[in-house]
Amino acid sequence: WHVVLYYLLVSFGAFVIGCFGVGGGAMFVPGMLFLPGMQADVAVSTVFVASMPMSWARSFQLYRLGRLNLRRAAPLMLGGMLGAFL
């Protein structure tokens, strides 16, 4: 039943992300915690690592379209990186 739960969770989370662009982590993390032996820090870290390529691809796409102002985004990116390391 764990495999069925996993596939249902991934399908529903992907549907939510596809419809709204965000919010999949709100379903993935609690769903992953139902899996045997899963710890909260591992579930959250897994969702963060899985979302990074999508975020980078979207940022690159926005930059190519001219909709990403790097001067305004740089302080936010630096603050996010600093907060991630703390």
mmCIF file of N, CA and C in Angstrom:
data_model
loop_
_atom_site.group_PDB
_atom_site.id
_atom_site.type_symbol
_atom_site.label_atom_id
_atom_site.label_comp_id
_atom_site.label_asym_id
_atom_site.label_seq_id
_atom_site.Cartn_x
_atom_site.Cartn_y
_atom_site.Cartn_z
ATOM 1 N N TRP A 1 0.812 -1.198 0.000
ATOM 2 C CA TRP A 1 0.000 0.000 0.000
ATOM 3 C C TRP A 1 0.847 1.250 0.000
ATOM 4 N N HIS A 2 2.121 1.109 0.343
ATOM 5 C CA HIS A 2 3.004 2.270 0.359
ATOM 6 C C HIS A 2 3.291 2.767 -1.056
ATOM 7 N N VAL A 3 3.404 1.847 -1.973
ATOM 8 C CA VAL A 3 3.655 2.237 -3.359
ATOM 9 C C VAL A 3 2.431 2.948 -3.929
ATOM 10 N N VAL A 4 1.250 2.450 -3.601
ATOM 11 C CA VAL A 4 0.007 3.086 -4.058
ATOM 12 C C VAL A 4 -0.094 4.488 -3.474
ATOM 13 N N LEU A 5 0.201 4.649 -2.186
ATOM 14 C CA LEU A 5 0.177 5.965 -1.555
ATOM 15 C C LEU A 5 1.171 6.905 -2.231
ATOM 16 N N TYR A 6 2.347 6.385 -2.529
ATOM 17 C CA TYR A 6 3.365 7.203 -3.188
ATOM 18 C C TYR A 6 2.879 7.707 -4.543
ATOM 19 N N TYR A 7 2.327 6.819 -5.357
ATOM 20 C CA TYR A 7 1.870 7.233 -6.687
ATOM 21 C C TYR A 7 0.670 8.178 -6.616
ATOM 22 N N LEU A 8 -0.223 7.967 -5.686
ATOM 23 C CA LEU A 8 -1.337 8.893 -5.515
ATOM 24 C C LEU A 8 -0.838 10.270 -5.083
ATOM 25 N N LEU A 9 0.103 10.285 -4.170
ATOM 26 C CA LEU A 9 0.666 11.537 -3.689
ATOM 27 C C LEU A 9 1.373 12.298 -4.810
ATOM 28 N N VAL A 10 2.191 11.618 -5.563
ATOM 29 C CA VAL A 10 2.916 12.263 -6.654
ATOM 30 C C VAL A 10 1.953 12.759 -7.725
ATOM 31 N N SER A 11 0.953 11.977 -8.049
ATOM 32 C CA SER A 11 -0.019 12.383 -9.064
ATOM 33 C C SER A 11 -0.790 13.616 -8.627
ATOM 34 N N PHE A 12 -1.274 13.618 -7.400
ATOM 35 C CA PHE A 12 -2.051 14.754 -6.917
ATOM 36 C C PHE A 12 -1.171 15.994 -6.765
ATOM 37 N N GLY A 13 0.029 15.827 -6.245
ATOM 38 C CA GLY A 13 0.940 16.962 -6.103
ATOM 39 C C GLY A 13 1.317 17.556 -7.447
ATOM 40 N N ALA A 14 1.575 16.713 -8.435
ATOM 41 C CA ALA A 14 1.902 17.195 -9.774
ATOM 42 C C ALA A 14 0.710 17.921 -10.396
ATOM 43 N N PHE A 15 -0.489 17.436 -10.131
ATOM 44 C CA PHE A 15 -1.694 18.106 -10.623
ATOM 45 C C PHE A 15 -1.816 19.499 -10.028
ATOM 46 N N VAL A 16 -1.602 19.622 -8.720
ATOM 47 C CA VAL A 16 -1.703 20.921 -8.050
ATOM 48 C C VAL A 16 -0.639 21.875 -8.577
ATOM 49 N N ILE A 17 0.588 21.390 -8.724
ATOM 50 C CA ILE A 17 1.656 22.241 -9.245
ATOM 51 C C ILE A 17 1.346 22.661 -10.680
ATOM 52 N N GLY A 18 0.814 21.755 -11.477
ATOM 53 C CA GLY A 18 0.471 22.080 -12.852
ATOM 54 C C GLY A 18 -0.643 23.110 -12.957
ATOM 55 N N CYS A 19 -1.600 23.037 -12.071
ATOM 56 C CA CYS A 19 -2.723 23.985 -12.106
ATOM 57 C C CYS A 19 -2.355 25.353 -11.550
ATOM 58 N N PHE A 20 -1.627 25.372 -10.453
ATOM 59 C CA PHE A 20 -1.393 26.626 -9.744
ATOM 60 C C PHE A 20 0.055 27.089 -9.769
ATOM 61 N N GLY A 21 0.989 26.233 -10.119
ATOM 62 C CA GLY A 21 2.387 26.610 -10.172
ATOM 63 C C GLY A 21 3.118 26.488 -8.847
ATOM 64 N N VAL A 22 2.390 26.406 -7.759
ATOM 65 C CA VAL A 22 2.990 26.283 -6.423
ATOM 66 C C VAL A 22 2.101 25.390 -5.578
ATOM 67 N N GLY A 23 2.552 25.067 -4.405
ATOM 68 C CA GLY A 23 1.702 24.358 -3.455
ATOM 69 C C GLY A 23 1.885 22.864 -3.403
ATOM 70 N N GLY A 24 2.720 22.310 -4.255
ATOM 71 C CA GLY A 24 2.914 20.868 -4.240
ATOM 72 C C GLY A 24 3.591 20.381 -2.973
ATOM 73 N N GLY A 25 4.482 21.199 -2.424
ATOM 74 C CA GLY A 25 5.175 20.830 -1.193
ATOM 75 C C GLY A 25 4.234 20.671 -0.023
ATOM 76 N N ALA A 26 3.142 21.416 -0.043
ATOM 77 C CA ALA A 26 2.149 21.298 1.033
ATOM 78 C C ALA A 26 1.470 19.938 1.011
ATOM 79 N N MET A 27 1.532 19.237 -0.111
ATOM 80 C CA MET A 27 0.976 17.891 -0.186
ATOM 81 C C MET A 27 2.050 16.819 -0.120
ATOM 82 N N PHE A 28 3.219 17.118 -0.708
ATOM 83 C CA PHE A 28 4.283 16.117 -0.727
ATOM 84 C C PHE A 28 4.836 15.829 0.661
ATOM 85 N N VAL A 29 5.085 16.869 1.455
ATOM 86 C CA VAL A 29 5.708 16.652 2.765
ATOM 87 C C VAL A 29 4.808 15.832 3.690
ATOM 88 N N PRO A 30 3.538 16.209 3.896
ATOM 89 C CA PRO A 30 2.706 15.365 4.766
ATOM 90 C C PRO A 30 2.521 13.954 4.223
ATOM 91 N N GLY A 31 2.412 13.836 2.914
ATOM 92 C CA GLY A 31 2.259 12.507 2.328
ATOM 93 C C GLY A 31 3.491 11.652 2.515
ATOM 94 N N MET A 32 4.664 12.270 2.403
ATOM 95 C CA MET A 32 5.900 11.512 2.593
ATOM 96 C C MET A 32 6.059 11.066 4.043
ATOM 97 N N LEU A 33 5.499 11.819 4.961
ATOM 98 C CA LEU A 33 5.614 11.447 6.372
ATOM 99 C C LEU A 33 4.827 10.177 6.697
ATOM 100 N N PHE A 34 3.885 9.800 5.839
ATOM 101 C CA PHE A 34 3.150 8.546 6.028
ATOM 102 C C PHE A 34 3.961 7.328 5.602
ATOM 103 N N LEU A 35 5.021 7.559 4.834
ATOM 104 C CA LEU A 35 5.851 6.447 4.402
ATOM 105 C C LEU A 35 6.660 5.927 5.589
ATOM 106 N N PRO A 36 6.878 4.635 5.655
ATOM 107 C CA PRO A 36 7.573 4.080 6.827
ATOM 108 C C PRO A 36 9.020 4.554 6.921
ATOM 109 N N GLY A 37 9.398 4.991 8.110
ATOM 110 C CA GLY A 37 10.770 5.412 8.368
ATOM 111 C C GLY A 37 11.117 6.807 7.888
ATOM 112 N N MET A 38 10.154 7.528 7.361
ATOM 113 C CA MET A 38 10.439 8.868 6.835
ATOM 114 C C MET A 38 10.438 9.878 7.976
ATOM 115 N N GLN A 39 11.499 10.660 8.051
ATOM 116 C CA GLN A 39 11.609 11.699 9.061
ATOM 117 C C GLN A 39 11.244 13.038 8.437
ATOM 118 N N ALA A 40 10.787 13.971 9.267
ATOM 119 C CA ALA A 40 10.325 15.262 8.765
ATOM 120 C C ALA A 40 11.426 16.034 8.048
ATOM 121 N N ASP A 41 12.627 16.050 8.599
ATOM 122 C CA ASP A 41 13.698 16.810 7.953
ATOM 123 C C ASP A 41 14.070 16.224 6.594
ATOM 124 N N VAL A 42 13.995 14.918 6.465
ATOM 125 C CA VAL A 42 14.289 14.277 5.178
ATOM 126 C C VAL A 42 13.184 14.587 4.167
ATOM 127 N N ALA A 43 11.935 14.586 4.601
ATOM 128 C CA ALA A 43 10.813 14.889 3.697
ATOM 129 C C ALA A 43 10.895 16.322 3.189
ATOM 130 N N VAL A 44 11.153 17.264 4.071
ATOM 131 C CA VAL A 44 11.249 18.665 3.659
ATOM 132 C C VAL A 44 12.442 18.869 2.731
ATOM 133 N N SER A 45 13.582 18.289 3.081
ATOM 134 C CA SER A 45 14.772 18.428 2.236
ATOM 135 C C SER A 45 14.559 17.832 0.855
ATOM 136 N N THR A 46 13.878 16.698 0.789
ATOM 137 C CA THR A 46 13.607 16.057 -0.494
ATOM 138 C C THR A 46 12.756 16.955 -1.378
ATOM 139 N N VAL A 47 11.746 17.588 -0.808
ATOM 140 C CA VAL A 47 10.887 18.476 -1.588
ATOM 141 C C VAL A 47 11.667 19.695 -2.068
ATOM 142 N N PHE A 48 12.526 20.252 -1.210
ATOM 143 C CA PHE A 48 13.333 21.402 -1.623
ATOM 144 C C PHE A 48 14.270 21.042 -2.765
ATOM 145 N N VAL A 49 14.956 19.925 -2.642
ATOM 146 C CA VAL A 49 15.900 19.513 -3.684
ATOM 147 C C VAL A 49 15.159 19.213 -4.990
ATOM 148 N N ALA A 50 13.991 18.614 -4.896
ATOM 149 C CA ALA A 50 13.222 18.291 -6.100
ATOM 150 C C ALA A 50 12.692 19.547 -6.792
ATOM 151 N N SER A 51 12.451 20.613 -6.039
ATOM 152 C CA SER A 51 11.892 21.821 -6.647
ATOM 153 C C SER A 51 12.959 22.747 -7.226
ATOM 154 N N MET A 52 14.210 22.558 -6.872
ATOM 155 C CA MET A 52 15.261 23.463 -7.350
ATOM 156 C C MET A 52 15.421 23.471 -8.870
ATOM 157 N N PRO A 53 15.473 22.332 -9.560
ATOM 158 C CA PRO A 53 15.611 22.407 -11.028
ATOM 159 C C PRO A 53 14.441 23.131 -11.698
ATOM 160 N N MET A 54 13.244 22.934 -11.174
ATOM 161 C CA MET A 54 12.090 23.626 -11.752
ATOM 162 C C MET A 54 12.203 25.132 -11.547
ATOM 163 N N SER A 55 12.657 25.544 -10.364
ATOM 164 C CA SER A 55 12.813 26.967 -10.085
ATOM 165 C C SER A 55 13.885 27.585 -10.967
ATOM 166 N N TRP A 56 14.995 26.885 -11.131
ATOM 167 C CA TRP A 56 16.068 27.399 -11.987
ATOM 168 C C TRP A 56 15.604 27.507 -13.434
ATOM 169 N N ALA A 57 14.890 26.508 -13.905
ATOM 170 C CA ALA A 57 14.411 26.538 -15.295
ATOM 171 C C ALA A 57 13.433 27.687 -15.511
ATOM 172 N N ARG A 58 12.548 27.908 -14.561
ATOM 173 C CA ARG A 58 11.584 28.999 -14.688
ATOM 174 C C ARG A 58 12.285 30.355 -14.611
ATOM 175 N N SER A 59 13.264 30.482 -13.741
ATOM 176 C CA SER A 59 14.007 31.741 -13.645
ATOM 177 C C SER A 59 14.744 32.029 -14.949
ATOM 178 N N PHE A 60 15.360 31.017 -15.526
ATOM 179 C CA PHE A 60 16.051 31.192 -16.799
ATOM 180 C C PHE A 60 15.072 31.585 -17.904
ATOM 181 N N GLN A 61 13.904 30.958 -17.883
ATOM 182 C CA GLN A 61 12.887 31.283 -18.883
ATOM 183 C C GLN A 61 12.439 32.739 -18.739
ATOM 184 N N LEU A 62 12.191 33.181 -17.518
ATOM 185 C CA LEU A 62 11.780 34.566 -17.294
ATOM 186 C C LEU A 62 12.886 35.542 -17.686
ATOM 187 N N TYR A 63 14.129 35.166 -17.430
ATOM 188 C CA TYR A 63 15.259 36.018 -17.824
ATOM 189 C C TYR A 63 15.325 36.154 -19.342
ATOM 190 N N ARG A 64 15.174 35.051 -20.058
ATOM 191 C CA ARG A 64 15.208 35.092 -21.523
ATOM 192 C C ARG A 64 14.066 35.914 -22.099
ATOM 193 N N LEU A 65 12.918 35.899 -21.428
ATOM 194 C CA LEU A 65 11.771 36.678 -21.901
ATOM 195 C C LEU A 65 11.850 38.147 -21.492
ATOM 196 N N GLY A 66 12.859 38.489 -20.682
ATOM 197 C CA GLY A 66 13.023 39.870 -20.257
ATOM 198 C C GLY A 66 12.134 40.266 -19.091
ATOM 199 N N ARG A 67 11.612 39.314 -18.374
ATOM 200 C CA ARG A 67 10.708 39.601 -17.258
ATOM 201 C C ARG A 67 11.363 39.456 -15.892
ATOM 202 N N LEU A 68 12.648 39.142 -15.875
ATOM 203 C CA LEU A 68 13.373 38.996 -14.619
ATOM 204 C C LEU A 68 14.408 40.109 -14.535
ATOM 205 N N ASN A 69 14.205 41.036 -13.614
ATOM 206 C CA ASN A 69 15.124 42.142 -13.409
ATOM 207 C C ASN A 69 16.158 41.703 -12.370
ATOM 208 N N LEU A 70 17.362 41.422 -12.834
ATOM 209 C CA LEU A 70 18.395 40.903 -11.941
ATOM 210 C C LEU A 70 18.818 41.914 -10.879
ATOM 211 N N ARG A 71 18.757 43.190 -11.174
ATOM 212 C CA ARG A 71 19.115 44.198 -10.169
ATOM 213 C C ARG A 71 18.146 44.167 -8.987
ATOM 214 N N ARG A 72 16.895 43.950 -9.262
ATOM 215 C CA ARG A 72 15.906 43.895 -8.179
ATOM 216 C C ARG A 72 15.871 42.522 -7.515
ATOM 217 N N ALA A 73 16.219 41.486 -8.261
ATOM 218 C CA ALA A 73 16.153 40.132 -7.724
ATOM 219 C C ALA A 73 17.399 39.738 -6.939
ATOM 220 N N ALA A 74 18.537 40.378 -7.213
ATOM 221 C CA ALA A 74 19.796 39.988 -6.575
ATOM 222 C C ALA A 74 19.747 40.040 -5.050
ATOM 223 N N PRO A 75 19.209 41.099 -4.424
ATOM 224 C CA PRO A 75 19.153 41.093 -2.956
ATOM 225 C C PRO A 75 18.301 39.954 -2.401
ATOM 226 N N LEU A 76 17.229 39.628 -3.096
ATOM 227 C CA LEU A 76 16.383 38.523 -2.650
ATOM 228 C C LEU A 76 17.108 37.190 -2.787
ATOM 229 N N MET A 77 17.824 37.021 -3.883
ATOM 230 C CA MET A 77 18.561 35.769 -4.076
ATOM 231 C C MET A 77 19.671 35.621 -3.042
ATOM 232 N N LEU A 78 20.404 36.703 -2.777
ATOM 233 C CA LEU A 78 21.473 36.643 -1.783
ATOM 234 C C LEU A 78 20.913 36.386 -0.387
ATOM 235 N N GLY A 79 19.804 37.030 -0.055
ATOM 236 C CA GLY A 79 19.176 36.796 1.249
ATOM 237 C C GLY A 79 18.677 35.371 1.388
ATOM 238 N N GLY A 80 18.141 34.833 0.305
ATOM 239 C CA GLY A 80 17.681 33.444 0.340
ATOM 240 C C GLY A 80 18.818 32.459 0.513
ATOM 241 N N MET A 81 19.942 32.721 -0.171
ATOM 242 C CA MET A 81 21.091 31.837 -0.021
ATOM 243 C C MET A 81 21.675 31.938 1.378
ATOM 244 N N LEU A 82 21.755 33.156 1.907
ATOM 245 C CA LEU A 82 22.277 33.330 3.258
ATOM 246 C C LEU A 82 21.366 32.630 4.276
ATOM 247 N N GLY A 83 20.073 32.802 4.114
ATOM 248 C CA GLY A 83 19.132 32.131 5.026
ATOM 249 C C GLY A 83 19.182 30.612 4.928
ATOM 250 N N ALA A 84 19.472 30.101 3.747
ATOM 251 C CA ALA A 84 19.563 28.652 3.579
ATOM 252 C C ALA A 84 20.764 28.072 4.306
ATOM 253 N N PHE A 85 21.842 28.831 4.355
ATOM 254 C CA PHE A 85 23.042 28.333 5.021
ATOM 255 C C PHE A 85 22.988 28.499 6.538
ATOM 256 N N LEU A 86 22.173 29.426 6.995
ATOM 257 C CA LEU A 86 22.053 29.615 8.451
ATOM 258 C C LEU A 86 21.098 28.595 8.985
#
